[in-house]
Every structure is written in structure tokens, then in C-alpha cells.
XYZ file of C-alpha atoms in Angstrom:
336
model
C 77.784 83.912 132.646
C 81.348 82.483 132.833
C 83.994 84.369 134.677
C 87.690 84.383 133.977
C 90.050 83.102 136.663
C 91.861 86.467 136.810
C 90.902 89.897 135.694
C 93.441 92.626 136.284
C 92.456 96.068 137.508
C 92.949 98.769 134.959
C 93.373 102.301 136.364
C 90.718 103.461 133.915
C 88.200 101.417 135.888
C 88.815 103.398 139.111
C 86.219 106.221 138.542
C 83.496 103.617 137.937
C 84.528 101.582 140.969
C 84.379 104.733 143.054
C 80.993 105.487 141.611
C 79.798 102.033 142.629
C 81.194 102.345 146.179
C 83.504 99.325 145.664
C 86.929 100.870 145.042
C 88.265 100.337 148.586
C 87.347 96.691 148.294
C 89.426 96.416 145.142
C 92.452 97.893 146.831
C 92.569 94.864 149.102
C 93.604 92.816 146.100
C 96.988 94.536 146.221
C 97.833 92.632 149.395
C 98.177 88.918 150.025
C 96.136 87.417 152.848
C 96.787 84.068 154.472
C 93.692 82.111 155.423
C 94.150 80.084 158.632
C 91.664 77.325 157.844
C 92.011 75.438 161.181
C 91.327 78.677 163.079
C 88.311 79.414 160.874
C 87.003 75.893 161.541
C 87.429 76.389 165.292
C 85.380 79.544 165.142
C 82.705 77.953 162.932
C 82.241 75.364 165.676
C 81.257 78.211 168.006
C 78.825 79.893 165.586
C 75.196 79.674 166.650
C 72.536 80.337 163.973
C 69.863 81.256 166.518
C 71.935 84.204 167.801
C 74.286 84.955 164.881
C 77.116 85.083 167.404
C 80.247 83.124 168.321
C 79.776 81.555 171.742
C 83.043 82.095 173.602
C 84.084 81.051 177.152
C 83.437 84.559 178.391
C 80.313 85.460 176.372
C 79.352 86.304 172.820
C 80.953 88.202 169.981
C 80.135 88.488 166.319
C 80.962 90.085 162.979
C 79.068 93.385 162.712
C 78.441 96.130 160.199
C 81.264 97.994 161.839
C 83.695 95.196 160.926
C 82.492 95.174 157.317
C 82.893 98.920 157.131
C 86.396 99.042 158.574
C 87.749 95.905 156.858
C 86.201 96.331 153.397
C 85.384 99.999 153.189
C 81.811 99.234 152.032
C 78.870 101.647 152.448
C 76.388 100.614 155.147
C 73.715 103.233 154.605
C 71.592 103.075 151.406
C 69.073 100.849 149.669
C 69.009 97.117 150.283
C 70.411 94.869 147.579
C 67.515 93.002 146.077
C 65.336 92.860 142.961
C 64.723 90.448 140.101
C 65.221 90.338 136.392
C 61.527 90.924 135.700
C 62.346 94.569 136.451
C 65.061 94.622 133.819
C 62.926 96.561 131.303
C 63.577 99.643 133.438
C 67.225 99.522 132.282
C 66.523 99.221 128.589
C 67.100 102.291 126.460
C 65.835 102.401 122.908
C 65.249 98.625 122.801
C 68.745 97.639 123.901
C 70.604 97.485 127.246
C 72.021 100.729 128.598
C 75.556 99.363 127.906
C 74.885 99.044 124.161
C 77.402 99.611 121.367
C 77.430 103.352 121.884
C 79.051 102.975 125.361
C 82.777 103.433 125.680
C 84.860 100.318 125.789
C 86.323 101.161 129.183
C 82.910 101.530 130.709
C 81.871 98.102 129.380
C 85.020 96.479 130.693
C 84.519 98.293 134.055
C 81.024 96.737 134.293
C 82.477 93.277 133.613
C 85.089 93.842 136.273
C 82.448 94.880 138.799
C 80.430 91.801 138.054
C 83.470 89.660 138.602
C 84.188 91.482 141.858
C 80.643 90.947 143.182
C 80.496 87.302 142.088
C 83.909 86.170 143.266
C 84.795 88.311 146.292
C 81.779 89.843 147.971
C 79.249 87.080 147.269
C 81.252 84.031 146.401
C 79.635 80.651 146.032
C 80.377 77.241 144.526
C 79.393 78.165 140.974
C 82.990 77.660 139.809
C 83.657 79.888 136.770
C 80.191 81.402 136.505
C 78.691 84.714 137.643
C 74.970 85.107 138.281
C 72.980 87.361 135.929
C 71.338 88.980 138.972
C 74.029 91.670 138.754
C 73.112 92.853 135.267
C 70.468 95.420 136.406
C 72.951 96.846 138.926
C 75.815 97.387 136.528
C 73.442 98.765 133.931
C 73.277 101.950 136.005
C 76.693 102.404 137.535
C 75.818 105.865 138.749
C 73.257 104.303 141.129
C 75.341 101.502 142.513
C 76.937 103.678 145.233
C 73.469 104.215 146.680
C 73.156 100.573 147.872
C 74.127 99.184 151.260
C 76.761 96.729 150.017
C 78.031 96.284 153.565
C 74.757 94.956 154.889
C 74.274 92.698 151.874
C 77.752 91.249 152.340
C 77.141 90.616 156.042
C 73.755 88.981 155.319
C 75.439 86.587 152.883
C 78.276 85.842 155.326
C 75.766 85.099 158.127
C 73.805 82.811 155.857
C 76.920 80.934 154.798
C 78.068 80.558 158.412
C 74.631 79.228 159.401
C 74.652 76.682 156.577
C 78.096 75.407 157.494
C 77.225 75.242 161.181
C 73.954 73.409 160.567
C 75.625 70.932 158.135
C 78.715 70.046 160.139
C 78.294 70.855 163.842
C 76.145 67.921 164.896
C 76.913 68.460 168.596
C 78.901 70.815 170.665
C 81.969 68.548 170.612
C 82.690 70.102 167.232
C 83.989 68.699 163.970
C 85.614 65.336 163.669
C 88.918 66.166 162.014
C 90.615 62.975 163.094
C 90.949 61.746 159.545
C 92.306 65.093 158.262
C 95.898 66.294 158.437
C 94.537 69.599 159.773
C 92.814 67.862 162.685
C 95.594 68.511 165.274
C 95.784 72.176 164.199
C 91.978 72.529 164.605
C 92.208 70.963 168.048
C 94.955 73.345 169.020
C 92.981 76.355 167.781
C 89.894 75.089 169.650
C 91.954 74.800 172.891
C 93.410 78.264 172.494
C 89.925 79.699 172.225
C 88.715 77.624 175.212
C 91.415 79.099 177.380
C 90.675 82.721 176.488
C 89.332 84.981 179.190
C 87.458 88.254 178.843
C 90.547 90.269 179.704
C 92.412 88.591 176.800
C 89.840 89.664 174.227
C 90.156 93.005 172.422
C 86.581 94.176 172.237
C 87.193 97.397 170.283
C 90.146 96.814 167.876
C 89.331 99.876 165.753
C 89.645 102.494 168.467
C 93.424 102.994 168.199
C 94.744 106.066 166.320
C 96.762 104.061 163.856
C 93.622 102.332 162.577
C 91.725 105.608 162.221
C 94.532 106.995 160.108
C 94.168 104.329 157.408
C 90.441 103.701 157.376
C 88.298 104.970 154.511
C 86.913 108.281 155.882
C 83.436 107.845 154.394
C 82.707 104.874 156.705
C 83.080 107.202 159.650
C 80.218 109.478 158.569
C 77.383 109.521 161.107
C 74.873 108.119 158.610
C 77.000 104.952 158.521
C 78.309 104.755 162.132
C 74.794 105.129 163.545
C 73.717 101.913 161.753
C 76.540 99.867 163.227
C 74.492 99.852 166.478
C 71.225 99.039 164.755
C 69.232 95.844 165.485
C 67.687 95.286 162.085
C 67.374 93.001 159.134
C 70.160 92.493 156.626
C 68.953 91.837 153.087
C 70.655 90.209 150.138
C 67.969 89.293 147.599
C 66.078 86.353 149.225
C 68.550 86.124 152.074
C 67.341 87.942 155.189
C 69.441 87.714 158.410
C 69.345 89.764 161.590
C 72.014 92.052 162.987
C 71.784 91.219 166.717
C 74.251 93.713 168.174
C 72.206 93.926 171.358
C 74.065 90.696 172.376
C 77.558 92.181 171.802
C 77.490 95.602 173.407
C 81.161 95.440 174.503
C 82.196 95.608 170.847
C 80.749 99.145 170.835
C 81.986 100.296 174.179
C 79.109 99.143 176.322
C 78.567 96.705 179.225
C 76.727 93.506 178.308
C 73.796 92.600 180.510
C 72.141 89.182 180.413
C 70.683 88.876 176.927
C 67.083 88.566 175.836
C 65.854 85.170 174.764
C 67.041 84.047 171.309
C 64.978 85.095 168.313
C 62.594 82.772 166.611
C 64.625 82.007 163.512
C 61.762 80.203 161.720
C 59.606 83.280 162.164
C 62.291 85.682 161.058
C 63.074 83.665 157.937
C 59.382 83.856 157.009
C 59.536 87.660 156.914
C 60.978 89.656 153.991
C 62.607 92.129 156.314
C 61.953 95.137 154.092
C 59.760 96.867 156.616
C 62.435 96.516 159.218
C 64.995 97.896 156.801
C 63.026 101.035 156.078
C 62.696 101.779 159.781
C 66.176 100.640 160.843
C 67.089 104.079 162.153
C 64.405 103.625 164.824
C 66.179 100.565 166.193
C 69.570 102.060 166.992
C 70.737 100.912 170.445
C 71.382 103.612 173.010
C 73.607 102.713 175.934
C 76.379 104.211 178.047
C 79.871 104.040 176.522
C 82.395 103.270 179.214
C 86.190 103.053 179.465
C 86.109 99.416 180.612
C 83.724 97.729 178.236
C 82.945 94.038 178.603
C 80.478 91.576 180.149
C 78.806 92.556 183.394
C 78.944 90.476 186.539
C 75.310 89.561 186.018
C 76.013 88.447 182.445
C 78.966 86.327 183.450
C 77.003 84.683 186.210
C 74.247 83.886 183.723
C 76.750 82.715 181.043
C 78.646 80.402 183.398
C 75.369 78.764 184.223
C 73.739 78.504 180.780
C 76.543 78.906 178.168
C 78.480 76.062 176.573
C 81.828 77.630 177.268
C 84.298 74.869 176.355
C 84.563 72.540 173.364
C 87.835 70.800 173.979
C 87.887 67.457 175.870
C 88.340 67.985 179.591
C 91.690 66.192 179.600
C 93.183 69.018 177.503
C 91.633 71.946 179.467
C 93.320 71.696 182.761
C 89.840 72.405 184.131
C 89.554 76.264 183.810
C 85.983 76.030 185.061
C 87.136 77.010 188.534
C 88.206 80.441 187.348
C 85.968 82.893 189.233
C 84.202 85.906 187.759
C 86.948 88.610 187.490
C 86.757 91.472 189.990
C 86.663 94.095 187.232
C 83.294 92.741 186.095
C 81.763 93.759 189.402
C 83.011 97.309 188.894
C 82.201 97.663 185.244
C 79.753 100.233 183.931
C 78.752 103.881 184.255
C 77.809 103.424 187.858
């Protein structure tokens, strides 16, 4: 199905977008965002598919369901986004699709708008001006769309895209070869700025300030959603199954990070469909002490300094920060 380059939001679509749980995503279109491509490239260099985390000089961080909820206002709780067109007969009424000629014009256009939104913003790919027909069964029943976990589906797709890019381009830890690109020096500068970061420079909990809480979509703060932010579980988007490994980034939720468990067996995980894990995800919510001074523990930093690949820039640019000792606050961090 071809998609138009631009499709303007009509106010008459709003009730249907709210019904589908996507209205707060649409509101982002009212603002212009600048993409810093060199900075994104520098972060992709640090993405590790086996942990689904960015490996930083001071430890690990990642994009979580909490980020998706706060940034996009998408529901996290609900059914996983999957299915196939062999089930499409369920949505046929009287021998024709549920959006037949008797449907109001606005409702039909709202469905088209939602398909464009899903295909071009939430789950964009390289299909140019086409939208996949996998969305037809979803828009056929708009009143049910709000019951899906669009947040987890979006994060699963983002993880998969990050892993594909990392596996394709990051041949070794020295990163991309941007020497032939005009953006090369900017990538090198962004890489160096990340290399020189220390734990005290990193804002682990950017959403805890009152000014953020005043503008966030209130539904994302409901306990049924916030509980799942700390859940180690599968993320499902049709055939894409990725894992939400927040046990490796406890400081992002106010905890103290101990040395992590061994990395997961990605080949094994990719062979699973993940649906069993999804149904029992509430049983895998992490429980840990929330402290005022969240961050990596002394034990973690000692382990990370020994095993982690902390720096990607050439040594000549670094000024050798390797001699920086483990900060004193790390020895005092935690409930004890």
C-alpha cells in the first residue's frame, strides 16, 4: 500500500487516535526535532546486541520502556502486537471489511492516518512510499487498538534496528570509519565527548524533576504501566522478539548497579517466540532498594574497569583518562 509523503492531522481524527492510544504520539508532530546524526552514530558504536545496552566509560545504560512512555506517551501494558493476515476473516462483517461503504468518511480517513502513523513514525523502514498491510486487521477494529502495548512493540523494533546497524557496521571496537565522510570529524568529536564522560556527569533519572511530571501524559504514570518499566521480559513486534534487560541498568530506576549477570544467549532467545514470557511478565518485575544517590556500585566499577571496553577514541585524543580512580561516592552508595 503506497503512502503519501504528508498527511495532515484533521481535528476530527482525534477521538479515533485517542481510542487507539496514539494521540500523544501525533502531538509530537507539532514540534520540529533536529537529529544529530554524528551523535547518533557515536552511540550506535557503543550499542552491544548481546546486552541491548550502550557500553559507556562508567558502565551501561539503555533505552527502556520508561523512556518510550515518557517520550512518546505510548501505552506499555496490554496485548503484544502480533498476528497475521490469515486471521483477517475475524474482521469481516457481512462479507466485506468492517470499514465498508457504510462507515463514515472521517472514520475511514482516520484509519488511513493511523496506518500512515504506524508505518512511517513508530515502525519506519526502507519501504519508501509503501505501508505494510499487516496493519489492516488492527485498524479494522479501532476500539481495540488502545488495548495493545504499542510502547513495547516500538522498543522491540528499535532494539532490532540498533542490532542490525551495529552488526553491519561496527566491525571492531574502534568504531566506524568516517574518514571519507564530511561528518567524520563530528563523529570523532562526539565519540571523544562520550569517552570523557564520568558517572557523575550522567543524569541517570532525567524524568524525576517536577517540570517533567507536569507535562507528561498522566496515563503513563498509572501503576499498571510503571510496574512494567522494571520488568525483565520479552518485547514483541510480530516476528521480532527482543529482551528488556533492565537488570543491567538499575541506576536508571533509582537503584545501585551491582556486577551484572553473564550476557544472555542471543541465539537461544531469538529461537523463542517470547509469548510465554510476555504473559508472565508481571512475575519478572525487579525489586530493589531505591536510593537518593543512584549509580554504579564500587564492585561494579571495579569489574567494569577490568572487563569493559570503556574508550573508543584513539589514545592520542584521550589524554589517558584511564588513571581516573573509582569515585569515593561509589564506595558509599546504596541503602547501607
